[in-house]
Structure formats: C-alpha cells, structure tokens
Amino acid sequence: MLPTTSPQNGSLSARDAARHTAGAKRYKYLRRLLHFKAMDFEFAVWQMLYLFTSPQRVYRNFHYRKQTKDQWARDDPAFLVLLSIWLCVSTVGFGLVLDMGFVETLKLLLWVVFIDCIGVGLLISTLMWFITNKYLLKPPSKDYDVEWGYAFDVHLNAFYPLLVILHFLQLFFINHIVVINSDWFLGYFVGNSLWLTAISYYLYITFLGYNALPQLQNTVVLLYPFALLVLLYILSLSLGWNFTKGLCWFYKYRVQ
C-alpha cells in the first residue's frame, strides 16, 4: 500500500515509517525465503522469460511496485531462488562436460555460488549503488537515492541471461557441435560470439534498470562500455583468443 500520511503535517506515521525502513524491508525479504508457499514462482518465471525478449516490461513492473508498495526492490525472493537453482544445475553440467569428479564438481559449485554469484554480485551492486547515488542523481533528488536492494535486483536481472548463455547454452558447444573449446577459427568465433551476446545482455539490462529510475540522469553513460566490448571482440578474433577455453582452464585450475 502507499504510505499513509498524518493529517497534521503530511509526514509518515511512526508505524508506517518503521515498515518502510531498509531494515524492515530486508527482514521481510529474508523471512519470505523460509516460506516457499508465499513465493510467486510463476511470476518469477514470467520475468525470466521477458528478460530475454522484452526486459523493458520487467522494469515497468518494478515501477508499479514503487507506486503500490513504496519500494523499487523486489519483496519476493522467488526470482533469487530460481536463479540459484539455474546456477547449481548449470554448474553441475559444467562439471560433467569437463569430466570432473564428484569432489571437484562440488568445489566448483561452491566457488561459483559463493564467489562468482554472491561475492561478485554484492561487489558490483555496491559499486553501481555508489556510482549512481554519487554521480547520476538529479540535483533535486538527493532525498530519493537509489536503493541498494534495487541495485542488487538490477544485477540479478542482468546476470540471468548471461548465466543461461554462458553456463547452459555454451555447454552444448564445448565438446560437441562446433567444439568451441579448441584453437580453430570457427570454434572461438562461435564461443566469443556467445560471450559478446551474454555481456551485451548484461550491459543493456543494467542500463534499462537504472534508466527506469526517474531520479537519475545521464544514464546513457552506462552504455559506453559497449564500444570497448565490440573492440575487444574484434581483437579476440584477430588474435585467436578463445574466452571459453580460458574459462574451462580456469574452472579446472580452481578445483585442483
């Protein structure tokens, strides 16, 4: 519900103010993690599908949540739960493709979940939260900063297509079809093209997430890394760099 106001001075009542603090929102979110029946998995699947086909529709829903619940960030952890399942299943698939044993696959899973997903995700979210609040806020909007929870949601939204492309679709090409884990041109062309597509999704969905916030300005700067990405892609094909082969080597090195 929208926050109610006191008839005397138009400010939030003490009860409503407490309900809308960052701590209260975080407590509600974490509490729902323990109640699977309260999660809307159908809606989370809808979001995952539209992140590939029409990510703007996903962020329109975030805008609707702000109007109805007075917060930009998700209050339902269903998306996070499904993303975690995707991550675990795809990582086990990587272990099978790379001929890892049970212990090695378990080590890889722990690395990917706690370092690559949670650790890096927290780092990127905090960095984007700081940059947007420090440099992209409109002058009159200093009292309406970007929620850290929303920055984390933007990262999760952008990370999901990247995960599906690099950790799922790519599995079918590593040792089969085109064999991208090789030194021939077609192999690293297909592999590097998947990387280009995945990172492009990440950058574009991140841009859409912050562009949806009315208190931010000059969000187009978040698209500037596209130029560096395309340049790196062309350079990789010219020099024969194989990003997928490097990823496979890195995963094997991690679990030694």
CSV table of C-alpha atoms in Angstrom, one decimal:
chain,number,residue,atom,x,y,z
A,1,MET,CA,0.0,0.0,0.0
A,2,LEU,CA,1.1,3.6,-0.5
A,3,PRO,CA,2.4,5.2,2.8
A,4,THR,CA,-0.3,7.0,4.8
A,5,THR,CA,0.3,10.5,6.0
A,6,SER,CA,-0.6,12.3,9.1
A,7,PRO,CA,-3.3,14.9,8.7
A,8,GLN,CA,-1.4,17.3,10.8
A,9,ASN,CA,1.9,17.7,9.0
A,10,GLY,CA,1.8,15.3,6.0
A,11,SER,CA,4.6,13.1,7.3
A,12,LEU,CA,4.7,9.3,7.6
A,13,SER,CA,3.2,7.9,10.8
A,14,ALA,CA,5.7,6.2,13.2
A,15,ARG,CA,4.3,2.7,12.3
A,16,ASP,CA,4.5,3.3,8.5
A,17,ALA,CA,7.9,4.9,8.8
A,18,ALA,CA,9.2,1.8,10.6
A,19,ARG,CA,7.6,-0.5,7.9
A,20,HIS,CA,9.5,1.3,5.2
A,21,THR,CA,13.0,1.4,6.7
A,22,ALA,CA,15.7,-0.6,4.9
A,23,GLY,CA,16.0,-2.9,7.8
A,24,ALA,CA,12.3,-3.7,7.8
A,25,LYS,CA,12.3,-4.4,4.1
A,26,ARG,CA,15.3,-6.7,4.4
A,27,TYR,CA,13.8,-8.6,7.3
A,28,LYS,CA,10.6,-9.2,5.3
A,29,TYR,CA,12.6,-10.4,2.3
A,30,LEU,CA,14.7,-12.8,4.3
A,31,ARG,CA,11.7,-14.1,6.2
A,32,ARG,CA,9.9,-15.0,3.0
A,33,LEU,CA,13.0,-17.1,2.0
A,34,LEU,CA,11.8,-19.6,4.5
A,35,HIS,CA,8.2,-19.7,3.2
A,36,PHE,CA,8.2,-21.3,-0.3
A,37,LYS,CA,4.4,-21.2,-0.4
A,38,ALA,CA,4.4,-17.5,-0.1
A,39,MET,CA,6.7,-17.0,-3.1
A,40,ASP,CA,5.3,-16.3,-6.6
A,41,PHE,CA,7.3,-18.6,-8.7
A,42,GLU,CA,5.0,-18.2,-11.7
A,43,PHE,CA,5.6,-14.5,-11.8
A,44,ALA,CA,9.4,-15.1,-11.4
A,45,VAL,CA,9.4,-17.4,-14.4
A,46,TRP,CA,7.5,-14.7,-16.4
A,47,GLN,CA,10.2,-12.2,-15.5
A,48,MET,CA,13.0,-14.6,-16.6
A,49,LEU,CA,11.3,-15.1,-20.0
A,50,TYR,CA,10.8,-11.4,-20.6
A,51,LEU,CA,14.4,-10.6,-19.6
A,52,PHE,CA,15.3,-12.3,-22.9
A,53,THR,CA,12.5,-11.0,-25.1
A,54,SER,CA,11.4,-7.6,-23.6
A,55,PRO,CA,13.3,-6.6,-20.5
A,56,GLN,CA,11.5,-3.2,-20.5
A,57,ARG,CA,8.3,-4.9,-19.4
A,58,VAL,CA,10.1,-6.3,-16.4
A,59,TYR,CA,11.2,-2.8,-15.2
A,60,ARG,CA,7.7,-1.5,-15.8
A,61,ASN,CA,6.7,-4.0,-13.1
A,62,PHE,CA,9.3,-2.5,-10.8
A,63,HIS,CA,7.8,0.9,-11.4
A,64,TYR,CA,4.4,-0.5,-10.5
A,65,ARG,CA,5.8,-1.9,-7.2
A,66,LYS,CA,7.2,1.5,-6.3
A,67,GLN,CA,3.7,3.0,-6.8
A,68,THR,CA,1.9,0.3,-4.8
A,69,LYS,CA,4.5,-0.8,-2.1
A,70,ASP,CA,6.7,2.3,-2.0
A,71,GLN,CA,9.9,0.4,-2.9
A,72,TRP,CA,11.8,-0.4,-6.1
A,73,ALA,CA,13.5,-3.5,-4.9
A,74,ARG,CA,11.8,-6.9,-5.0
A,75,ASP,CA,10.0,-8.0,-1.9
A,76,ASP,CA,9.6,-11.6,-3.1
A,77,PRO,CA,12.8,-13.8,-3.2
A,78,ALA,CA,11.3,-16.3,-5.8
A,79,PHE,CA,13.5,-14.9,-8.6
A,80,LEU,CA,16.6,-15.3,-6.5
A,81,VAL,CA,15.6,-18.9,-5.6
A,82,LEU,CA,15.1,-19.9,-9.2
A,83,LEU,CA,18.3,-18.2,-10.3
A,84,SER,CA,20.2,-20.2,-7.6
A,85,ILE,CA,18.7,-23.4,-9.0
A,86,TRP,CA,19.7,-22.5,-12.5
A,87,LEU,CA,23.2,-21.7,-11.3
A,88,CYS,CA,23.6,-25.0,-9.4
A,89,VAL,CA,22.2,-27.1,-12.3
A,90,SER,CA,24.4,-25.4,-14.9
A,91,THR,CA,27.5,-25.7,-12.8
A,92,VAL,CA,26.9,-29.4,-12.3
A,93,GLY,CA,26.6,-29.5,-16.1
A,94,PHE,CA,30.0,-27.8,-16.5
A,95,GLY,CA,31.5,-30.4,-14.1
A,96,LEU,CA,30.1,-33.2,-16.3
A,97,VAL,CA,31.3,-31.6,-19.6
A,98,LEU,CA,34.8,-31.0,-18.1
A,99,ASP,CA,35.0,-34.6,-16.8
A,100,MET,CA,35.3,-33.6,-13.2
A,101,GLY,CA,34.7,-36.0,-10.3
A,102,PHE,CA,32.2,-35.5,-7.6
A,103,VAL,CA,34.5,-33.7,-5.2
A,104,GLU,CA,35.8,-31.4,-8.0
A,105,THR,CA,32.3,-30.6,-9.1
A,106,LEU,CA,31.3,-29.8,-5.5
A,107,LYS,CA,34.3,-27.5,-5.1
A,108,LEU,CA,33.4,-25.8,-8.4
A,109,LEU,CA,29.8,-25.4,-7.3
A,110,LEU,CA,30.9,-23.7,-4.0
A,111,TRP,CA,33.2,-21.4,-5.9
A,112,VAL,CA,30.6,-20.4,-8.4
A,113,VAL,CA,27.8,-19.8,-5.9
A,114,PHE,CA,29.7,-18.0,-3.1
A,115,ILE,CA,32.4,-16.2,-5.1
A,116,ASP,CA,31.1,-15.7,-8.6
A,117,CYS,CA,27.5,-15.1,-7.8
A,118,ILE,CA,27.2,-13.8,-4.3
A,119,GLY,CA,30.6,-12.2,-3.8
A,120,VAL,CA,30.9,-10.6,-7.2
A,121,GLY,CA,27.2,-9.7,-7.2
A,122,LEU,CA,27.5,-7.9,-3.9
A,123,LEU,CA,30.6,-6.0,-5.1
A,124,ILE,CA,29.0,-4.9,-8.4
A,125,SER,CA,25.8,-4.0,-6.8
A,126,THR,CA,27.5,-1.9,-4.2
A,127,LEU,CA,29.7,-0.2,-6.8
A,128,MET,CA,26.7,0.7,-9.0
A,129,TRP,CA,24.8,1.8,-6.0
A,130,PHE,CA,27.6,4.2,-5.1
A,131,ILE,CA,28.2,5.5,-8.6
A,132,THR,CA,24.5,6.2,-9.3
A,133,ASN,CA,24.0,7.9,-6.0
A,134,LYS,CA,27.2,9.9,-6.2
A,135,TYR,CA,27.2,10.9,-9.9
A,136,LEU,CA,23.9,10.3,-11.6
A,137,LEU,CA,21.3,11.7,-9.2
A,138,LYS,CA,19.4,14.7,-10.4
A,139,PRO,CA,20.1,17.7,-8.1
A,140,PRO,CA,16.6,18.0,-6.6
A,141,SER,CA,16.5,14.2,-6.0
A,142,LYS,CA,19.1,14.0,-3.3
A,143,ASP,CA,16.5,12.8,-0.8
A,144,TYR,CA,15.4,10.0,-3.2
A,145,ASP,CA,18.5,7.9,-3.6
A,146,VAL,CA,18.9,4.6,-5.3
A,147,GLU,CA,18.0,1.7,-3.0
A,148,TRP,CA,20.8,-0.8,-2.6
A,149,GLY,CA,18.3,-3.7,-2.9
A,150,TYR,CA,17.2,-2.3,-6.2
A,151,ALA,CA,20.9,-2.2,-7.4
A,152,PHE,CA,21.2,-5.9,-6.4
A,153,ASP,CA,18.0,-6.7,-8.3
A,154,VAL,CA,19.3,-5.0,-11.4
A,155,HIS,CA,22.4,-7.1,-11.2
A,156,LEU,CA,20.4,-10.3,-10.8
A,157,ASN,CA,18.2,-9.3,-13.8
A,158,ALA,CA,21.3,-8.7,-15.9
A,159,PHE,CA,23.1,-11.8,-14.7
A,160,TYR,CA,20.3,-14.2,-15.6
A,161,PRO,CA,20.6,-14.1,-19.4
A,162,LEU,CA,24.4,-14.1,-19.1
A,163,LEU,CA,24.1,-17.3,-16.9
A,164,VAL,CA,21.8,-19.0,-19.4
A,165,ILE,CA,24.0,-18.3,-22.4
A,166,LEU,CA,27.5,-18.9,-20.9
A,167,HIS,CA,26.6,-21.6,-18.3
A,168,PHE,CA,23.9,-23.5,-20.2
A,169,LEU,CA,23.7,-23.0,-23.9
A,170,GLN,CA,27.5,-22.9,-24.2
A,171,LEU,CA,27.7,-26.4,-22.7
A,172,PHE,CA,26.3,-27.9,-25.9
A,173,PHE,CA,29.1,-26.4,-27.9
A,174,ILE,CA,32.2,-27.0,-25.7
A,175,ASN,CA,32.8,-30.6,-26.8
A,176,HIS,CA,30.0,-31.1,-29.4
A,177,ILE,CA,28.5,-29.4,-32.5
A,178,VAL,CA,31.2,-26.8,-33.1
A,179,VAL,CA,33.7,-27.7,-30.3
A,180,ILE,CA,34.4,-24.1,-29.2
A,181,ASN,CA,37.0,-25.4,-26.7
A,182,SER,CA,39.5,-25.6,-29.5
A,183,ASP,CA,42.0,-23.4,-31.4
A,184,TRP,CA,40.3,-23.4,-34.8
A,185,PHE,CA,38.6,-20.2,-36.0
A,186,LEU,CA,35.0,-21.4,-36.2
A,187,GLY,CA,35.3,-22.7,-32.6
A,188,TYR,CA,36.5,-19.5,-31.0
A,189,PHE,CA,34.2,-17.4,-33.3
A,190,VAL,CA,31.1,-19.2,-32.0
A,191,GLY,CA,32.4,-19.1,-28.4
A,192,ASN,CA,33.4,-15.5,-28.4
A,193,SER,CA,30.1,-14.5,-30.1
A,194,LEU,CA,28.3,-16.2,-27.2
A,195,TRP,CA,30.4,-14.1,-24.8
A,196,LEU,CA,29.6,-11.0,-26.8
A,197,THR,CA,25.9,-11.7,-26.7
A,198,ALA,CA,25.9,-12.6,-23.0
A,199,ILE,CA,27.8,-9.5,-21.9
A,200,SER,CA,25.7,-7.3,-24.2
A,201,TYR,CA,22.6,-8.5,-22.4
A,202,TYR,CA,24.2,-7.7,-19.1
A,203,LEU,CA,25.1,-4.2,-20.1
A,204,TYR,CA,21.8,-3.4,-21.8
A,205,ILE,CA,19.6,-4.8,-18.9
A,206,THR,CA,21.7,-2.9,-16.4
A,207,PHE,CA,21.2,0.3,-18.4
A,208,LEU,CA,17.4,-0.3,-18.6
A,209,GLY,CA,17.3,-0.8,-14.8
A,210,TYR,CA,18.8,2.5,-13.9
A,211,ASN,CA,17.2,4.3,-16.8
A,212,ALA,CA,13.8,3.4,-15.3
A,213,LEU,CA,14.6,5.5,-12.2
A,214,PRO,CA,13.1,9.0,-12.6
A,215,GLN,CA,15.6,10.4,-10.1
A,216,LEU,CA,18.6,9.6,-12.2
A,217,GLN,CA,20.1,11.5,-15.2
A,218,ASN,CA,22.7,10.8,-17.9
A,219,THR,CA,22.2,7.0,-17.5
A,220,VAL,CA,23.3,6.7,-21.2
A,221,VAL,CA,26.9,6.6,-19.9
A,222,LEU,CA,26.1,3.0,-18.8
A,223,LEU,CA,26.0,2.1,-22.5
A,224,TYR,CA,29.5,3.4,-23.2
A,225,PRO,CA,31.2,0.0,-22.3
A,226,PHE,CA,29.6,-1.4,-25.5
A,227,ALA,CA,32.3,0.3,-27.6
A,228,LEU,CA,35.0,-1.4,-25.5
A,229,LEU,CA,33.2,-4.7,-25.7
A,230,VAL,CA,32.9,-4.7,-29.5
A,231,LEU,CA,36.6,-3.6,-29.8
A,232,LEU,CA,37.6,-6.5,-27.5
A,233,TYR,CA,35.5,-8.9,-29.6
A,234,ILE,CA,37.2,-7.9,-32.9
A,235,LEU,CA,40.6,-8.0,-31.3
A,236,SER,CA,39.9,-11.5,-29.9
A,237,LEU,CA,39.0,-12.9,-33.3
A,238,SER,CA,42.1,-11.2,-34.9
A,239,LEU,CA,44.5,-12.6,-32.3
A,240,GLY,CA,42.8,-16.0,-31.9
A,241,TRP,CA,41.8,-15.6,-28.2
A,242,ASN,CA,39.3,-18.2,-27.0
A,243,PHE,CA,37.4,-17.0,-24.0
A,244,THR,CA,35.6,-20.3,-23.5
A,245,LYS,CA,38.8,-22.2,-23.5
A,246,GLY,CA,40.2,-19.8,-20.9
A,247,LEU,CA,37.1,-20.3,-18.8
A,248,CYS,CA,37.4,-24.1,-18.9
A,249,TRP,CA,41.0,-23.9,-17.9
A,250,PHE,CA,40.2,-21.5,-15.0
A,251,TYR,CA,37.4,-23.8,-13.7
A,252,LYS,CA,39.8,-26.8,-13.8
A,253,TYR,CA,42.5,-24.8,-12.1
A,254,ARG,CA,40.1,-23.7,-9.3
A,255,VAL,CA,39.3,-27.2,-8.2
A,256,GLN,CA,42.9,-28.7,-8.2
